[in-house]
Amino acid sequence: MTTPRDLLIIALDDEGSRAVRAGELSLALAGAELIDLLMAPTIRLDGGRIVPGHLPALADPLLKEAAASFVMAEPFESVGDFLWRRGKSLTERYMATLEAEGVVARRGGHLLRKGHTVLVDSLPRHQATGRWDSAEPVLSTLAEYLGIRHRNTIDPPDITDYAVESVLAGVNRALQELEGERQRRRVEQAAFDNIWRSLD
């Protein structure tokens, strides 16, 4: 299994995860892909930019797709730009993959809505749960960014890898930017509604 798959399974398995929006989850999944590819190692970071390296044989098709999408020429792509580009509709793509593999089952309606998606009792689910229960730091941090909390009180170990820390910081910034944009749109919509009400 990969970190993005584990993160999605944990999000679906958590009672509080129903409030997680696809946009936030997509950004976190893109960050999880970057971290897995850093560990492969397929890439390295240089001044916050993603420098592609040797492309090893990757078993996961979505990770392979992510690796093949990197900008190959200088000045390369920033972590933030990758997250926004790669994150577009990424939740839906991972959900479709897990559904095709039988890890999740659809019960009508849309995925990620309560009562419509069921996690099947499977090896990938047990592996993701084991990683979660051990408070693995990358998975724990990404889940925390999405508002998913451990049921136990285990504190995850500190992350000491600078590149991994940089990607996690990039994910956190992107999530804050997304929320800021949503707030801006809500304010603009409220102002627009007030104008129309004043004309009634």
mmCIF file of N, CA and C in Angstrom, residues 8 62 90-102 104 106 111:
data_model
loop_
_atom_site.group_PDB
_atom_site.id
_atom_site.type_symbol
_atom_site.label_atom_id
_atom_site.label_comp_id
_atom_site.label_asym_id
_atom_site.label_seq_id
_atom_site.Cartn_x
_atom_site.Cartn_y
_atom_site.Cartn_z
ATOM 1 N N LEU A 8 -6.580 7.790 2.502
ATOM 2 C CA LEU A 8 -7.978 7.754 2.077
ATOM 3 C C LEU A 8 -8.767 6.721 2.875
ATOM 4 N N LEU A 62 -1.177 4.962 -9.781
ATOM 5 C CA LEU A 62 -1.369 6.391 -9.536
ATOM 6 C C LEU A 62 -0.061 7.070 -9.135
ATOM 7 N N LEU A 90 -8.239 14.537 -7.486
ATOM 8 C CA LEU A 90 -7.458 13.353 -7.125
ATOM 9 C C LEU A 90 -8.224 12.419 -6.191
ATOM 10 N N THR A 91 -9.059 12.983 -5.327
ATOM 11 C CA THR A 91 -9.858 12.139 -4.434
ATOM 12 C C THR A 91 -10.730 11.184 -5.232
ATOM 13 N N GLU A 92 -11.400 11.707 -6.247
ATOM 14 C CA GLU A 92 -12.286 10.875 -7.046
ATOM 15 C C GLU A 92 -11.514 9.761 -7.758
ATOM 16 N N ARG A 93 -10.305 10.065 -8.186
ATOM 17 C CA ARG A 93 -9.511 9.066 -8.900
ATOM 18 C C ARG A 93 -9.057 7.952 -7.961
ATOM 19 N N TYR A 94 -8.644 8.316 -6.749
ATOM 20 C CA TYR A 94 -8.267 7.286 -5.786
ATOM 21 C C TYR A 94 -9.481 6.469 -5.358
ATOM 22 N N MET A 95 -10.625 7.133 -5.186
ATOM 23 C CA MET A 95 -11.827 6.406 -4.813
ATOM 24 C C MET A 95 -12.204 5.398 -5.890
ATOM 25 N N ALA A 96 -12.127 5.820 -7.144
ATOM 26 C CA ALA A 96 -12.464 4.917 -8.250
ATOM 27 C C ALA A 96 -11.514 3.727 -8.288
ATOM 28 N N THR A 97 -10.229 3.981 -7.991
ATOM 29 C CA THR A 97 -9.246 2.898 -7.989
ATOM 30 C C THR A 97 -9.532 1.904 -6.874
ATOM 31 N N LEU A 98 -9.804 2.419 -5.670
ATOM 32 C CA LEU A 98 -10.096 1.525 -4.550
ATOM 33 C C LEU A 98 -11.390 0.756 -4.781
ATOM 34 N N GLU A 99 -12.343 1.406 -5.421
ATOM 35 C CA GLU A 99 -13.596 0.710 -5.720
ATOM 36 C C GLU A 99 -13.354 -0.413 -6.732
ATOM 37 N N ALA A 100 -12.552 -0.117 -7.756
ATOM 38 C CA ALA A 100 -12.259 -1.136 -8.774
ATOM 39 C C ALA A 100 -11.510 -2.320 -8.174
ATOM 40 N N GLU A 101 -10.728 -2.061 -7.141
ATOM 41 C CA GLU A 101 -9.949 -3.118 -6.495
ATOM 42 C C GLU A 101 -10.738 -3.841 -5.404
ATOM 43 N N GLY A 102 -11.962 -3.374 -5.147
ATOM 44 C CA GLY A 102 -12.790 -4.022 -4.145
ATOM 45 C C GLY A 102 -12.488 -3.630 -2.718
ATOM 46 N N VAL A 104 -13.320 -0.604 -1.436
ATOM 47 C CA VAL A 104 -14.542 0.076 -1.018
ATOM 48 C C VAL A 104 -15.678 -0.388 -1.914
ATOM 49 N N ARG A 106 -19.648 0.744 -3.277
ATOM 50 C CA ARG A 106 -20.625 1.823 -3.407
ATOM 51 C C ARG A 106 -22.011 1.279 -3.105
ATOM 52 N N LEU A 111 -19.763 8.872 -3.718
ATOM 53 C CA LEU A 111 -18.731 8.478 -2.769
ATOM 54 C C LEU A 111 -18.426 9.623 -1.819
#
